mmCIF file of C-alpha atoms in Angstrom:
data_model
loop_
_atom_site.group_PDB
_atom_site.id
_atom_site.type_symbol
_atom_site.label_atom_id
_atom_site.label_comp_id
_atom_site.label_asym_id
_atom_site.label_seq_id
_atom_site.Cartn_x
_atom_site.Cartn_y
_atom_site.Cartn_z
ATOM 1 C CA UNK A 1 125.426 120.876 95.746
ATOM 2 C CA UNK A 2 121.687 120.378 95.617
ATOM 3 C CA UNK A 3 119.099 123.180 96.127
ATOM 4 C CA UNK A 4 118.150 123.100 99.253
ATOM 5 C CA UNK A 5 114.155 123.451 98.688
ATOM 6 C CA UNK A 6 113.811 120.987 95.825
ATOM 7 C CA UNK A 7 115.706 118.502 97.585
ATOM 8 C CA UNK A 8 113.440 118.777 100.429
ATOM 9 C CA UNK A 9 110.839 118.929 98.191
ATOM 10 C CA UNK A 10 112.036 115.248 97.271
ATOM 11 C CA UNK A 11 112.405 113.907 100.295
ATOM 12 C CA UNK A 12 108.494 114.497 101.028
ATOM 13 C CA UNK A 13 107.671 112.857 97.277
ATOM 14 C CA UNK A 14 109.708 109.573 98.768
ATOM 15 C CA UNK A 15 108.208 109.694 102.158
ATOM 16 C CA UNK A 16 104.860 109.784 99.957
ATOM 17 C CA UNK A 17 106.215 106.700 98.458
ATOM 18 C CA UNK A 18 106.979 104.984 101.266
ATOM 19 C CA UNK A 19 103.366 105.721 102.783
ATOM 20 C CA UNK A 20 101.973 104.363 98.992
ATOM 21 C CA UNK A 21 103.915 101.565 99.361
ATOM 22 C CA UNK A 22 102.971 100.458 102.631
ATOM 23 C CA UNK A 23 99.375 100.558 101.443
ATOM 24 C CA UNK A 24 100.086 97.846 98.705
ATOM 25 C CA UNK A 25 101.382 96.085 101.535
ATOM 26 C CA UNK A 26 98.327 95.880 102.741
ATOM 27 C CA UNK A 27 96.623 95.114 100.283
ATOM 28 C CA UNK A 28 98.606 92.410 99.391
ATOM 29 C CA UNK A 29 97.856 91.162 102.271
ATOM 30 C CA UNK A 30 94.254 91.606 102.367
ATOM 31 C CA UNK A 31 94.826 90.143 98.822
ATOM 32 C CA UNK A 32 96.121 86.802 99.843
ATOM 33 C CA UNK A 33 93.998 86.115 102.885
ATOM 34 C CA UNK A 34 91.283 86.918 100.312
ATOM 35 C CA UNK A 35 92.504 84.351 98.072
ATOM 36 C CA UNK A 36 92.546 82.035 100.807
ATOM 37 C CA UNK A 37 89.579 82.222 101.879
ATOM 38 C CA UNK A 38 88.080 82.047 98.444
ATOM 39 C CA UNK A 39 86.332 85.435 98.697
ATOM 40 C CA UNK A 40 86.564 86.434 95.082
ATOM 41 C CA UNK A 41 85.104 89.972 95.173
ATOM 42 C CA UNK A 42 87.055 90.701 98.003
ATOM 43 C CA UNK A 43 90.274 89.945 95.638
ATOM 44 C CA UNK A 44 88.110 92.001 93.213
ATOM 45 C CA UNK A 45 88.173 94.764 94.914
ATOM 46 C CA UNK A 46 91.845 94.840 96.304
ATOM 47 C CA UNK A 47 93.019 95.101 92.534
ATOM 48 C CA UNK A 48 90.519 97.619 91.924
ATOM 49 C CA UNK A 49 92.286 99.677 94.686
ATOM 50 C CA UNK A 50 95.612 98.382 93.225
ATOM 51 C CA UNK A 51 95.033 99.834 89.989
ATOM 52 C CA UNK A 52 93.870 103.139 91.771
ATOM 53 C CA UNK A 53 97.703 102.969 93.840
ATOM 54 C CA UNK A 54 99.524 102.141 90.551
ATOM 55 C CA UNK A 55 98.056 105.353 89.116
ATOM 56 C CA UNK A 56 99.248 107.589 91.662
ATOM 57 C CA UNK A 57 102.769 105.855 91.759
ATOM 58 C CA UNK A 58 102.930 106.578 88.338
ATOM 59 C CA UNK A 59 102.250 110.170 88.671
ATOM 60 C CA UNK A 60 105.042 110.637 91.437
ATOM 61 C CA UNK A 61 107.769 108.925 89.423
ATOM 62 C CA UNK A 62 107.134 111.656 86.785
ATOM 63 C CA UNK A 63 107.643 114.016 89.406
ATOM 64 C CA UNK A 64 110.447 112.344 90.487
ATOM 65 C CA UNK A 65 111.957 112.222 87.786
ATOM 66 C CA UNK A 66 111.731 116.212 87.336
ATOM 67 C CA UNK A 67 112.959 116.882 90.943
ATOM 68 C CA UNK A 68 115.633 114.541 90.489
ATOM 69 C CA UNK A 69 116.298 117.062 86.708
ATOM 70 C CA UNK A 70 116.438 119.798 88.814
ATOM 71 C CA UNK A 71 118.836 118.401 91.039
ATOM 72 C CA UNK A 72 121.243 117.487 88.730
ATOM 73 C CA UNK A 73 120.751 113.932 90.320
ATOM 74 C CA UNK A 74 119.405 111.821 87.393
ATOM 75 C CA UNK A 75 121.664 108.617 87.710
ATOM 76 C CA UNK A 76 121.953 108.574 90.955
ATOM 77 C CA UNK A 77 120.639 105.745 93.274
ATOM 78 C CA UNK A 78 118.785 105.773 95.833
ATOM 79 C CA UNK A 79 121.390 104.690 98.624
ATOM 80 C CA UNK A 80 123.678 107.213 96.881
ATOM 81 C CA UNK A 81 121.187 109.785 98.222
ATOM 82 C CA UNK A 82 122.799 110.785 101.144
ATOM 83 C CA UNK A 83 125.975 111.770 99.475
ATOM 84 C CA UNK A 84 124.853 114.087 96.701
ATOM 85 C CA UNK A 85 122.644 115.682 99.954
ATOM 86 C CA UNK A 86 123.254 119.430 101.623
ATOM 87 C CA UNK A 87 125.452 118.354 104.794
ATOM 88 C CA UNK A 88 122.052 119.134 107.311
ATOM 89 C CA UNK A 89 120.183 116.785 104.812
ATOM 90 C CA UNK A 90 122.187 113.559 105.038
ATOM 91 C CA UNK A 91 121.191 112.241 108.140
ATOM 92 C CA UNK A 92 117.560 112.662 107.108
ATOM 93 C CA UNK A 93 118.129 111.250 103.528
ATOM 94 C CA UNK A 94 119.465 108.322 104.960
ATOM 95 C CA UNK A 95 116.900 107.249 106.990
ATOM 96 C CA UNK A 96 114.243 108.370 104.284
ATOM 97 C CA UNK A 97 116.080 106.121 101.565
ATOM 98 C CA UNK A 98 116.353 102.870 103.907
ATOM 99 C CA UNK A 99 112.812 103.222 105.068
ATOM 100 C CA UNK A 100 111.404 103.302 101.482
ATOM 101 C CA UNK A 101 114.042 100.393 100.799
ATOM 102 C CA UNK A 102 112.642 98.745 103.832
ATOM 103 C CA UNK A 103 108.838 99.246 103.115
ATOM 104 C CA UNK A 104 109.459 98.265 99.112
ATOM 105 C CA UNK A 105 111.316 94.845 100.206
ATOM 106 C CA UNK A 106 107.680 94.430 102.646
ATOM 107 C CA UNK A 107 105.701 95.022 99.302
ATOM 108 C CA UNK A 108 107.891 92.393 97.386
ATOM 109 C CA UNK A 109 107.676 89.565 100.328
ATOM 110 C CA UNK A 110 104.192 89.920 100.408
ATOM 111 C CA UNK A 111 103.495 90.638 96.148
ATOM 112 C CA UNK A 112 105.341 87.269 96.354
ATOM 113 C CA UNK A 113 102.713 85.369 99.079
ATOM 114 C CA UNK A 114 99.471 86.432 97.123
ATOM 115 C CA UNK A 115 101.250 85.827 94.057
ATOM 116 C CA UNK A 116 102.160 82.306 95.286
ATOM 117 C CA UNK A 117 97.836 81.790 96.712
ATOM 118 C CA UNK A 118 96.689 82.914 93.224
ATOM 119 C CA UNK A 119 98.512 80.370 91.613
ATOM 120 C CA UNK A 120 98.091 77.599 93.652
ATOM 121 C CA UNK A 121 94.119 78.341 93.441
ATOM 122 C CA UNK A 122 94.758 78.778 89.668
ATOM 123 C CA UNK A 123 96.139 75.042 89.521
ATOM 124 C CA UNK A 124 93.738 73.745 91.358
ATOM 125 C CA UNK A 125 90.789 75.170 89.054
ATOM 126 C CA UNK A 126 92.794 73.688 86.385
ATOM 127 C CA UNK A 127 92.871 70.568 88.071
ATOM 128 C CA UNK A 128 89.112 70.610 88.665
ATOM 129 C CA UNK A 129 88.136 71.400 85.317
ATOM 130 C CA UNK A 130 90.742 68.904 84.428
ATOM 131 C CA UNK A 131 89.178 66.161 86.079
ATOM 132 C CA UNK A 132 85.423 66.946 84.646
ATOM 133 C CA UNK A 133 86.712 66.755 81.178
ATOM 134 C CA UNK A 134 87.725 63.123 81.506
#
């Protein structure tokens, strides 16, 4: 069974994800209303402060990946969590696990929308210069 300290230890480190996370959301979202609105240092600076997220997500998957070492818990999922857990742990593992799961799904929908703005502002540069040309 998992150390009780490290594992806690762990379950902070995703929380800390989930909270990172949650802030891409945002800026996603600032992102594509940026986009929209054809504010281009705006969208300048929300990959700037992408960039400065990705750094720090990097860092915590290295220590992730050491807790996880220690735990004897390499290949395991995260929805398999909350079995490998001490028994007073489960409950909170859970809900940790689905809420990072929840908040990552968030950052995908919305990673998909300013995705989706850039491009269509992308064609329709192409389209403009395009249209010059001939």
């Amino acid at each position: 069974m998992a150390d009780h300290a490290v594992f806690r230890e762990y379950l902070q480190l995703l929380r800390g994800l989930e909270k990172t996370v949650g802030q891409l959301v945002e800026l996603e979202r600032k992102k594509a209303g940026a986009v929209r609105a054809n504010d281009v240092q705006l969208v300048d600076d929300c990959i700037r402060q992408e960039q400065v997220l990705s750094l720090s997500l990097r860092g915590a998957e290295q220590k992730r990946a050491k807790l996880l070492k220690e735990l004897g818990l390499e290949h395991v999922k995260l929805f398999g969590l909350e079995r490998e857990a001490p028994e007073e742990l489960r409950r909170e593992a859970h809900e940790t696990a689905c809420a990072l799961h929840r908040r990552y799904e968030e950052y995908q929908s919305a990673s998909d929308a300013a995705r989706t703005a850039l491009e269509r502002v992308l064609i329709q540069i192409d389209q403009m210069l395009a249209a010059e040309q001939q």
